[in-house]
mmCIF file of C-alpha atoms in Angstrom:
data_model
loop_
_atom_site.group_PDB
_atom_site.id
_atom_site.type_symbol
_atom_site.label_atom_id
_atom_site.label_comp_id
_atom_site.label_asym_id
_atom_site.label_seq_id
_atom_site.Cartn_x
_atom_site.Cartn_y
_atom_site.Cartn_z
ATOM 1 C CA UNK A 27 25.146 23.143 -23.492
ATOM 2 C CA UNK A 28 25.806 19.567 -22.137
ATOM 3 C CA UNK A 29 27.488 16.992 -24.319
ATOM 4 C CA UNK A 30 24.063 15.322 -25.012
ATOM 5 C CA UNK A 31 22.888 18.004 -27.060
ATOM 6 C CA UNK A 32 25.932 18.913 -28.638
ATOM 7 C CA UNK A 33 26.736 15.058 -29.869
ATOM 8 C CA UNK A 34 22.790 15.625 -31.306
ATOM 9 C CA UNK A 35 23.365 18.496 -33.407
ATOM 10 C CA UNK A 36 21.146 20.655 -31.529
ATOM 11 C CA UNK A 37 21.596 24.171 -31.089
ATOM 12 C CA UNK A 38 19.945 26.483 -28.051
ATOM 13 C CA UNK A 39 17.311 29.041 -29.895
ATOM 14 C CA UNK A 40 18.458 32.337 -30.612
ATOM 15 C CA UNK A 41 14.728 33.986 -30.835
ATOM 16 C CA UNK A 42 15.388 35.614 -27.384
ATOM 17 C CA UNK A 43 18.395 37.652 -28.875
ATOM 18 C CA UNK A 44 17.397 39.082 -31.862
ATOM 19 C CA UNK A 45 18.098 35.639 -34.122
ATOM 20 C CA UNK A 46 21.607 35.902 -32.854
ATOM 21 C CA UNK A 47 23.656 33.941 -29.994
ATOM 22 C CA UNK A 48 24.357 36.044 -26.842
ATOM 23 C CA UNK A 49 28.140 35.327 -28.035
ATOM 24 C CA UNK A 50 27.655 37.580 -31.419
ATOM 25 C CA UNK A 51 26.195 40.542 -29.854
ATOM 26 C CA UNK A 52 28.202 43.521 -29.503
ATOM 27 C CA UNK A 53 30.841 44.069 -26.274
ATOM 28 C CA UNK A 54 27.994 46.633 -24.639
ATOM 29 C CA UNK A 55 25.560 44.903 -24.373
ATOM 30 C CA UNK A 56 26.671 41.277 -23.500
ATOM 31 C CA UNK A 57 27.055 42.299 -19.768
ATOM 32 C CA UNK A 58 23.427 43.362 -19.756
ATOM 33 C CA UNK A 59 21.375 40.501 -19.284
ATOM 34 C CA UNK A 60 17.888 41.316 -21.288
ATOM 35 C CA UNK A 61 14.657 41.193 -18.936
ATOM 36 C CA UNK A 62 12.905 37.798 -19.306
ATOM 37 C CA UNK A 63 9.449 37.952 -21.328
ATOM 38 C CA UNK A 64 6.685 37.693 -19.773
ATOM 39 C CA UNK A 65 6.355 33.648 -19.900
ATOM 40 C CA UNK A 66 9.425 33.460 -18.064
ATOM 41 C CA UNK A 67 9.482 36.138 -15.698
ATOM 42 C CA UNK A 68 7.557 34.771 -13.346
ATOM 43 C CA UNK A 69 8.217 32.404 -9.799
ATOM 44 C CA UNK A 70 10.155 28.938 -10.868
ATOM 45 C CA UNK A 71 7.292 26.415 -10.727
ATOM 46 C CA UNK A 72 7.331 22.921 -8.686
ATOM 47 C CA UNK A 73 10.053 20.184 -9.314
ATOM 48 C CA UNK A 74 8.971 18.400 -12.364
ATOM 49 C CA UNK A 75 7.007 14.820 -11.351
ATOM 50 C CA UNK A 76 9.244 11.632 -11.200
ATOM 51 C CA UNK A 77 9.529 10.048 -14.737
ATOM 52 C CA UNK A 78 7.626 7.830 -16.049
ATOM 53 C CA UNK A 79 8.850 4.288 -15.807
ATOM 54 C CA UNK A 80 10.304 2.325 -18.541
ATOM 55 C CA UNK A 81 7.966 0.143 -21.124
ATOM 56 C CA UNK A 82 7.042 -3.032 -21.248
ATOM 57 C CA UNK A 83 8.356 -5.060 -24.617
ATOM 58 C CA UNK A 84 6.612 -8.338 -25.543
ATOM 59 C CA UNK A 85 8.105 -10.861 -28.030
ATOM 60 C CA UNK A 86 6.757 -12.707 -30.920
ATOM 61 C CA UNK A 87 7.099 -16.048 -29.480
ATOM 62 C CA UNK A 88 6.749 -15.249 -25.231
ATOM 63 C CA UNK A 89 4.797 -13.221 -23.269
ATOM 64 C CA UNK A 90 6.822 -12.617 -20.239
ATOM 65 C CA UNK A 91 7.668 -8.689 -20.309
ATOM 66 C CA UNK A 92 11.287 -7.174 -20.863
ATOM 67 C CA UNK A 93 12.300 -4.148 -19.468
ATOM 68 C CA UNK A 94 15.651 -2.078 -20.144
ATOM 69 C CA UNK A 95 17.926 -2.551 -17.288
ATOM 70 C CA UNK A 96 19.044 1.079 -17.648
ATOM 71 C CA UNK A 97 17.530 4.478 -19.056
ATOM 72 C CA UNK A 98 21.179 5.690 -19.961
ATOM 73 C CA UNK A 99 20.807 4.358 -23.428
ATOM 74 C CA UNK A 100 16.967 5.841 -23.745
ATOM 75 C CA UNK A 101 18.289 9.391 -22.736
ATOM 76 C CA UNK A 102 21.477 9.277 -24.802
ATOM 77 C CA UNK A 103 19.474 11.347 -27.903
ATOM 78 C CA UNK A 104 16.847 12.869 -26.308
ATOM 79 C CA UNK A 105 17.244 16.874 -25.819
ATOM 80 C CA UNK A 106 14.512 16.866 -23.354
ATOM 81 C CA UNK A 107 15.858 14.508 -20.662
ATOM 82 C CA UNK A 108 16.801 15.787 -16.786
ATOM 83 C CA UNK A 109 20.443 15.544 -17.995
ATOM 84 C CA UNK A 110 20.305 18.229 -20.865
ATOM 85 C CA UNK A 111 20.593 22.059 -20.862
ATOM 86 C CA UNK A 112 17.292 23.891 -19.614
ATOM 87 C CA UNK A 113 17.446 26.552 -21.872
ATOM 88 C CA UNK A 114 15.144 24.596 -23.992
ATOM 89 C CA UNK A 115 11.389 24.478 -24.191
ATOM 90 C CA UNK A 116 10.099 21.597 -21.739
ATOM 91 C CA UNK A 117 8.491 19.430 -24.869
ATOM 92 C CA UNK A 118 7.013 15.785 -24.490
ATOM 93 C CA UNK A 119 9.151 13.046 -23.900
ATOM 94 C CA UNK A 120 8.715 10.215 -26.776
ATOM 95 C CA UNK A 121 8.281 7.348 -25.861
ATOM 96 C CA UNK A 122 9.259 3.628 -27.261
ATOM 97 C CA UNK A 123 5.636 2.306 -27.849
ATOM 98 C CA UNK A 124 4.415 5.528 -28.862
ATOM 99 C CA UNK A 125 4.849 8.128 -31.384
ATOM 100 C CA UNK A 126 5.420 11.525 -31.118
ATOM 101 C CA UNK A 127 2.279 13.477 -30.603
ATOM 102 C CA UNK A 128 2.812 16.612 -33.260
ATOM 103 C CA UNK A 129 -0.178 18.752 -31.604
ATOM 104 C CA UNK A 130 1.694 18.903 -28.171
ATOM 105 C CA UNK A 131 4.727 19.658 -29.641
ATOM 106 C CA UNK A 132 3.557 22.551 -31.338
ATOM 107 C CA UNK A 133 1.143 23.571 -29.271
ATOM 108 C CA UNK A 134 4.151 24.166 -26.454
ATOM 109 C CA UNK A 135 6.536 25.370 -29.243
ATOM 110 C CA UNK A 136 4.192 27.961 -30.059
ATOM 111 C CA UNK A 137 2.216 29.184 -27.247
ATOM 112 C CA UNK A 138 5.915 30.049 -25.990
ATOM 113 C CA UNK A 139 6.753 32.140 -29.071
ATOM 114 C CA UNK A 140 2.724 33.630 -29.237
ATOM 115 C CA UNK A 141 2.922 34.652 -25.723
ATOM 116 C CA UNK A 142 6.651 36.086 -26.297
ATOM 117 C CA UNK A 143 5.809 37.619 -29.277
ATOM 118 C CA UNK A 144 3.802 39.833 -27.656
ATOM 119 C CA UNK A 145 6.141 41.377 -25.428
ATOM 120 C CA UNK A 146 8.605 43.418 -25.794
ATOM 121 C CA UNK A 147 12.179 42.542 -25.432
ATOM 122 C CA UNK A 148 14.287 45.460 -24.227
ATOM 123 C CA UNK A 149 17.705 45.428 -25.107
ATOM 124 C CA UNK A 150 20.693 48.378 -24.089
ATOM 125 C CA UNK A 151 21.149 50.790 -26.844
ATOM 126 C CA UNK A 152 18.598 49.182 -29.185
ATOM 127 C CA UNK A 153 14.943 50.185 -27.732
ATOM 128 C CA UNK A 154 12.208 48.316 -27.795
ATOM 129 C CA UNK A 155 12.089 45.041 -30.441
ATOM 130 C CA UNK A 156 9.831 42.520 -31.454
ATOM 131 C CA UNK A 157 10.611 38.891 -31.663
ATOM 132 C CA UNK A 158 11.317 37.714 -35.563
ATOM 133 C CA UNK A 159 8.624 35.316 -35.943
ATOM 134 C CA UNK A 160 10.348 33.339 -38.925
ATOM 135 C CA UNK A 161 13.376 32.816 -36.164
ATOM 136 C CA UNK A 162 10.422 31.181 -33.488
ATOM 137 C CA UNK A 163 9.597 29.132 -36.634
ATOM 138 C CA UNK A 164 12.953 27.676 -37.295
ATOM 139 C CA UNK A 165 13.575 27.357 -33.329
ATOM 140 C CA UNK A 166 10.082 24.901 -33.353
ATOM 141 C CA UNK A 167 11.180 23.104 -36.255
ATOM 142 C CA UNK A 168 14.691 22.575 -35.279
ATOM 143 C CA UNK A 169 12.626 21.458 -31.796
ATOM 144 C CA UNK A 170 10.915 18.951 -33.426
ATOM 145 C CA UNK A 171 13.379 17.625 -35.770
ATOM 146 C CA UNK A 172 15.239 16.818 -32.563
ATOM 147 C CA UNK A 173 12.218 15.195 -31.422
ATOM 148 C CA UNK A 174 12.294 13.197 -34.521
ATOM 149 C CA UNK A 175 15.803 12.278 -34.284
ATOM 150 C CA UNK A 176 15.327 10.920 -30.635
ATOM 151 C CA UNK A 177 13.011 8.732 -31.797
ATOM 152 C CA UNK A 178 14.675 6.935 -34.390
ATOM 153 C CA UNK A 179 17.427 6.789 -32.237
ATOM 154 C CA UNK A 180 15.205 5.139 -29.210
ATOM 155 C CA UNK A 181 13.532 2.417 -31.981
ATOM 156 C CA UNK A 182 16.568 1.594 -33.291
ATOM 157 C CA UNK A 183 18.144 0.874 -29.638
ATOM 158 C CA UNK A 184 14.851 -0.474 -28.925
ATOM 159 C CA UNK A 185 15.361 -3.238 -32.240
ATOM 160 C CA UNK A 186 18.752 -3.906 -31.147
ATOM 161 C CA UNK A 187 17.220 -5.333 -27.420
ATOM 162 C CA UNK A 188 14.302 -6.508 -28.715
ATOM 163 C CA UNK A 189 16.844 -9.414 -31.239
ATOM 164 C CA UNK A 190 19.296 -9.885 -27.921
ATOM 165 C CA UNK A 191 16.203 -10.567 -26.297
ATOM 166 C CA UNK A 192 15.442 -13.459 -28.986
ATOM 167 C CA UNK A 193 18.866 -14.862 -28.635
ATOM 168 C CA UNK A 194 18.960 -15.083 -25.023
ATOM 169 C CA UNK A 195 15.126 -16.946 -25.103
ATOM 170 C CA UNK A 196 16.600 -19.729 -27.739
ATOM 171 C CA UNK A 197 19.379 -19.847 -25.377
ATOM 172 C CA UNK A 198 17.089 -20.307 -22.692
ATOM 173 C CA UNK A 199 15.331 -22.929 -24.424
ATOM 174 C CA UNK A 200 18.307 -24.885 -25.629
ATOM 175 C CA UNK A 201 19.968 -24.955 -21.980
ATOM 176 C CA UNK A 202 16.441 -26.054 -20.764
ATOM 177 C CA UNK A 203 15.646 -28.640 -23.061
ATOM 178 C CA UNK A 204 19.164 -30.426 -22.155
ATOM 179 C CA UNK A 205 18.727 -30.330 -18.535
ATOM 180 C CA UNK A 206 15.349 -31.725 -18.957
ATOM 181 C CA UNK A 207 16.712 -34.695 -20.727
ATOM 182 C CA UNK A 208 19.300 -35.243 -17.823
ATOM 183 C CA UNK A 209 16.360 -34.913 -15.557
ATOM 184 C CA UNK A 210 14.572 -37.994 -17.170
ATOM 185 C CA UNK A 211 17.979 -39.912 -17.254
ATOM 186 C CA UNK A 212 18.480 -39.311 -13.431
ATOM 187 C CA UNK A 213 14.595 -39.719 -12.455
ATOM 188 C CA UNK A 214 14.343 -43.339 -12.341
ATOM 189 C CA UNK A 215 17.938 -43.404 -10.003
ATOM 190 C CA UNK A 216 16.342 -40.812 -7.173
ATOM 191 C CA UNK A 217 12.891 -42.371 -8.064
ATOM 192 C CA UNK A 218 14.242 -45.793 -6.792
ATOM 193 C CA UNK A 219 16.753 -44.444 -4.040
ATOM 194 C CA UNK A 220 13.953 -42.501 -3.008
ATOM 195 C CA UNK A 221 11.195 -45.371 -2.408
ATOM 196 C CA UNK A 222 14.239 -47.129 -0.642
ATOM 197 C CA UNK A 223 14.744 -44.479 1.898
ATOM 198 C CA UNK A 224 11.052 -44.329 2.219
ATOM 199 C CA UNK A 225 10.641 -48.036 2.950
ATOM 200 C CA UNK A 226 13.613 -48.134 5.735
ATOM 201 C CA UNK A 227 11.914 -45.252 7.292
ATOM 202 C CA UNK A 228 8.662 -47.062 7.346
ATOM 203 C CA UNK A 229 10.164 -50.120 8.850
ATOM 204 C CA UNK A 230 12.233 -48.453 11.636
ATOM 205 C CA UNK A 231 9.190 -46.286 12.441
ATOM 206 C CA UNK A 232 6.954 -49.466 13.397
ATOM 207 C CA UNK A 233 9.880 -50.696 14.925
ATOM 208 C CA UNK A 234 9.849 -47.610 17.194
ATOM 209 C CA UNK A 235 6.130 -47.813 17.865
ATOM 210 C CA UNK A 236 6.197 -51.298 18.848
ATOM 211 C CA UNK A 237 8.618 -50.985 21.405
ATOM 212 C CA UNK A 238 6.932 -47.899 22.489
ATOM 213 C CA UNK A 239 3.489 -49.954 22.893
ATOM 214 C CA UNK A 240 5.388 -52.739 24.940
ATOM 215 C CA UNK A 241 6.898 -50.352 27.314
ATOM 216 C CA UNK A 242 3.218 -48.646 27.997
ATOM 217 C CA UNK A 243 1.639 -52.000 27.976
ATOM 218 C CA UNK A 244 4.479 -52.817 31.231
ATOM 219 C CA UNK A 245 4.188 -49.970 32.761
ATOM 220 C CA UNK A 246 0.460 -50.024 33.083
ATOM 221 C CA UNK A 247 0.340 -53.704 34.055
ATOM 222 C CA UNK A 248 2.139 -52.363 36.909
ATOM 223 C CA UNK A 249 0.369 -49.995 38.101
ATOM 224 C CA UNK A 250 -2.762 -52.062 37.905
ATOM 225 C CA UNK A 251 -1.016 -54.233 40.360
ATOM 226 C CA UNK A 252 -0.179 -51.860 42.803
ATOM 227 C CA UNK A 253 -3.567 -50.824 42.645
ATOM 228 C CA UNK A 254 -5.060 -54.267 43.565
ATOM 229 C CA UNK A 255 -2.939 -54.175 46.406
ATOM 230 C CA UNK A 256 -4.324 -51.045 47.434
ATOM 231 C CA UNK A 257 -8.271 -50.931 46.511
ATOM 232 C CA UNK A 258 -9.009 -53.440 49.706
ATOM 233 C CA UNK A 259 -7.257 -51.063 52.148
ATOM 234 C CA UNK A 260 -9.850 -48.053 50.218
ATOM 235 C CA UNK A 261 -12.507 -49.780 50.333
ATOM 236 C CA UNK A 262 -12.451 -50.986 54.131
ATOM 237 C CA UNK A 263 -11.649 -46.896 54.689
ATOM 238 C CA UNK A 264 -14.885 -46.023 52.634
ATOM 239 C CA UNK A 265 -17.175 -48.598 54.203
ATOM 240 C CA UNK A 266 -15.847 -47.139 57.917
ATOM 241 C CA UNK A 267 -16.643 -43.520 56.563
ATOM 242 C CA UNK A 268 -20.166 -44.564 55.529
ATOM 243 C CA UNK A 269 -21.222 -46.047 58.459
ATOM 244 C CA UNK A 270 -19.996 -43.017 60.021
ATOM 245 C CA UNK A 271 -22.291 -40.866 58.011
ATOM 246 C CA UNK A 272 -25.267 -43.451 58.294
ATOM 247 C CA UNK A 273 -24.477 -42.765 62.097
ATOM 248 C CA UNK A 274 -24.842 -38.653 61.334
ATOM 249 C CA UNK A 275 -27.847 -39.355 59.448
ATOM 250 C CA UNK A 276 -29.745 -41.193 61.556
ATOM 251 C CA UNK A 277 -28.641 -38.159 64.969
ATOM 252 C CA UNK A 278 -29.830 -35.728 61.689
ATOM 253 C CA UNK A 279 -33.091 -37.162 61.624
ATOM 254 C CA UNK A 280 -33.913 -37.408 65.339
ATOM 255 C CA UNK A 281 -33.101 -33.698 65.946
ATOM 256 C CA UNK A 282 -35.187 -32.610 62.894
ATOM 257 C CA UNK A 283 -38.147 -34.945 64.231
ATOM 258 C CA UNK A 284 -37.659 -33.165 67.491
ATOM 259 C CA UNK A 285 -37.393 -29.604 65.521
ATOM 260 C CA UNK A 286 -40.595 -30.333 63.806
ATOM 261 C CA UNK A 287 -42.635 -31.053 67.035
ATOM 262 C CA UNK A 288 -41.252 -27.919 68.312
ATOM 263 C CA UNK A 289 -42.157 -26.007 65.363
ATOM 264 C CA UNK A 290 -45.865 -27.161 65.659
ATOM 265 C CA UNK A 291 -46.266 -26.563 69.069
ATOM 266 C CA UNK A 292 -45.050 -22.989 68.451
ATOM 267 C CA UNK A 293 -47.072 -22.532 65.493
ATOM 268 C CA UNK A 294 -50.262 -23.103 67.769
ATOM 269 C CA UNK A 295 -48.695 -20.956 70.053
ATOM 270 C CA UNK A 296 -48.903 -18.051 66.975
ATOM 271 C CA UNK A 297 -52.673 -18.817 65.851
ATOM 272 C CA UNK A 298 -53.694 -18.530 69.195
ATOM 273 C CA UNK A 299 -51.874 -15.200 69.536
ATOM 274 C CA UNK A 300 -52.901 -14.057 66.483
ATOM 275 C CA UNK A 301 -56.414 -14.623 67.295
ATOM 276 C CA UNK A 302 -56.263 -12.904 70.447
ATOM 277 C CA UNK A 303 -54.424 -10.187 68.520
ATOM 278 C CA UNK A 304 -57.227 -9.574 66.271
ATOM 279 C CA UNK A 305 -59.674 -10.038 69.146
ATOM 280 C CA UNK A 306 -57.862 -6.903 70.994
ATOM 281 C CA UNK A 307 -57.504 -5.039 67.795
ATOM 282 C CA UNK A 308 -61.648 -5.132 67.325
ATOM 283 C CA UNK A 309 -62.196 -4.304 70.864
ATOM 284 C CA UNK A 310 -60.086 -1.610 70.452
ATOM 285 C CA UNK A 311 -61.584 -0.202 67.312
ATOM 286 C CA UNK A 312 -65.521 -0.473 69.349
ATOM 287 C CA UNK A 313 -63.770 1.855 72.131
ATOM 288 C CA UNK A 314 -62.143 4.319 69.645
ATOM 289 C CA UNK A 315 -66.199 4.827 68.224
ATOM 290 C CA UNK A 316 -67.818 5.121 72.062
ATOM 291 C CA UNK A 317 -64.588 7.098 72.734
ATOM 292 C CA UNK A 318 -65.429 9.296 69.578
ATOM 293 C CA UNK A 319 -69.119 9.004 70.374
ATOM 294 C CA UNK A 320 -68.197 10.412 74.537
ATOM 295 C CA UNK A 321 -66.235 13.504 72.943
ATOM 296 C CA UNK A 322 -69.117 14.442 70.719
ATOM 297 C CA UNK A 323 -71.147 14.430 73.150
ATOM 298 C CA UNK A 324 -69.215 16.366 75.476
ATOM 299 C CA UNK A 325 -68.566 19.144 73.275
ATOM 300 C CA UNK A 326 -72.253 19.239 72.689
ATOM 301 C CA UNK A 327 -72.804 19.723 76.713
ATOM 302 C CA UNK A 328 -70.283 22.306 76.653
ATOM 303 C CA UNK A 329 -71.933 24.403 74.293
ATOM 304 C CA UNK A 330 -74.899 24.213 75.962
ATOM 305 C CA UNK A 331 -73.536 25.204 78.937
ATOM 306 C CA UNK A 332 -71.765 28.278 77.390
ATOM 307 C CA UNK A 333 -75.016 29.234 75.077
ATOM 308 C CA UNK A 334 -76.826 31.834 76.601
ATOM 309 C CA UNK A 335 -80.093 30.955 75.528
ATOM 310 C CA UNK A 336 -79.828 27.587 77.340
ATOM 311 C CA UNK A 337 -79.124 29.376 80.852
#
C-alpha cells in the first residue's frame, strides 16, 4: 500500500482471499499465488488516457477563472489517483464541481464482484470456494466511503483557495486603486513634458525641411543653367540631322518614283503574257479534241482493216 492510502484509512479488499489478508493465511499456502478470476486473468489493457485537466473556479465578485497551480493537493485523499496502490478497483475520479456519481460507482464495484462471483477461486489444500458475497459488499462500501471521504477532503481544499483567492483580488484592487491615483498625480507632469518634446520636434523638423528645400531649389537652378548653355549646341546638332534626313527623304522618293514606273511597265509586261498564256492554253485544248478526234478515227480504220467482212 502507498502512504496515500494508508494516511486515508483505507484498506486493500480481502474478497479475493477468502475475507482474509494474504498475510493471515496459513504458511502453505502463502507461497501459492491463487489463479486470477476470470475478470482479471486476461491481457493488461492500454495505458489509462491522460487526466483530465484541472477545473475552472469563478468568484462571486470576478469572472476571470482560477486554476490550482498544482494537483498534489487534489490527489492527497483520493485512493484512485496514478500515485496509489493498483490493487484497487479503477472507480471514477470525483471531481471539484461535481459530485460523485453513485450508479458508476456501483455499477464498477459490482460488476467486478458479479463477474468474480461466478468463478471459482482455487486455493492449495482448500478446493474449490466461492467468493463471500457479504465480504464484496463491505469491500464496495468501504470503496465508496473512500470516495466520499475524497470529496470532502477536495471541497474543503477547494474552500480554502477559493477565500485566498478573495484576499489576493482585494489586494489586487487596493494596490490598483493607489497606483491609479499616482497615475492622475503624475499625468498632467508627462502630459505637459510630453507636448513640449512634441513641439521641439515639430520645430526642428521644419527646420530640417527647409534647409532641405533650399539645397534642392540650388541645386536645380544649377543644372538649369548648365542646360541653357548646352540646348543651343543640341539644337544646331538636331537641325544638321534633319536636314540630313530631309536630304534621305527626298533620294527615298525619287527611287520609289522610279520603282513605280518600273513596276508598271512590268505589270504590262504580265497582262500581255498572261493573255498570250491563256491564248496558248485554248489552242492547246482545240488540238487535244482534233488530236482525240484523229485517234478515234484511226482506231476505227484499223478495225476495218482487220475485220474480215470489210476485206
Amino acid at each position: 500500500m502507498s502512504t496515500q492510502s494508508s494516511r486515508s484509512g483505507i484498506q486493500p479488499p480481502t474478497a479475493f482471499y477468502g475475507g482474509k489478508s494474504k498475510s493471515h493465511l496459513p504458511p502453505n499456502q502463502i507461497t501459492c499465488t491463487p489463479p486470477l478470476p476470470k475478470p482479471y486473468n486476461q491481457p493488461k489493457a492500454p495505458a489509462p488516457p491522460a487526466p483530465p485537466p484541472l477545473p475552472t473556479y469563478y468568484s462571486s465578485t470576478s469572472k476571470s477563472p482560477f486554476k490550482p497551480s498544482s494537483p498534489s493537493a487534489l490527489r492527497h485523499a483520493n485512493p484512485y489517483s496514478s500515485t496509489t496502490s493498483t490493487s484497487f478497483p479503477r472507480a471514477v475520479t470525483p471531481t471539484l464541481d461535481s459530485s460523485v456519481d453513485e450508479s458508476l460507482v456501483s455499477h464498477h464495484d459490482f460488476s467486478i464482484s458479479s463477474a468474480s462471483s461466478s468463478s471459482p477461486l482455487i486455493l492449495a489444500g482448500e478446493g474449490h470456494h466461492h467468493y463471500n458475497q457479504e465480504t464484496d459488499l463491505s469491500s464496495s462500501a468501504e470503496s465508496l466511503e473512500s470516495l466520499t471521504i475524497g470529496r470532502e477532503v477536495i471541497e474543503e481544499e477547494r474552500d480554502k483557495l477559493l477565500e485566498e483567492l478573495e484576499i489576493e483580488r482585494a489586494l489586487h484592487a487596493k494596490t490598483k486603486e493607489e497606483h491609479t491615483m499616482a497615475l492622475v498625480e503624475v499625468s498632467s507632469e508627462l502630459r505637459d513634458l510630453a507636448i513640449k518634446q512634441v513641439m521641439e520636434a515639430v520645430a526642428q523638423h521644419s527646420t530640417d525641411l527647409d534647409e532641405r528645400e533650399r539645397a534642392i531649389q540650388e541645386k536645380y537652378d544649377k543644372r538649369l543653367k548648365e542646360q541653357g548653355k548646352t540646348s543651343q549646341e543640341r539644337q544646331r546638332e538636331l537641325s544638321k540631322q534633319l536636314n540630313s534626313l530631309r536630304d534621305a527623304e527626298k533620294a527615298l522618293n525619287q527611287r520609289l518614283h522610279e520603282e513605280k514606273f518600273v513596276t508598271m511597265k512590268h505589270m504590262k509586261q504580265s497582262i500581255k503574257l498572261t493573255v498570250q498564256l491563256e491564248r496558248s492554253n485554248h489552242d492547246n485544248a482545240l488540238l487535244r479534241e482534233r488530236l482525240s478526234m484523229c485517234e478515234a478515227d484511226l482506231e476505227s480504220r484499223e478495225e476495218q482493216f482487220y475485220d474480215p467482212m470489210y476485206s
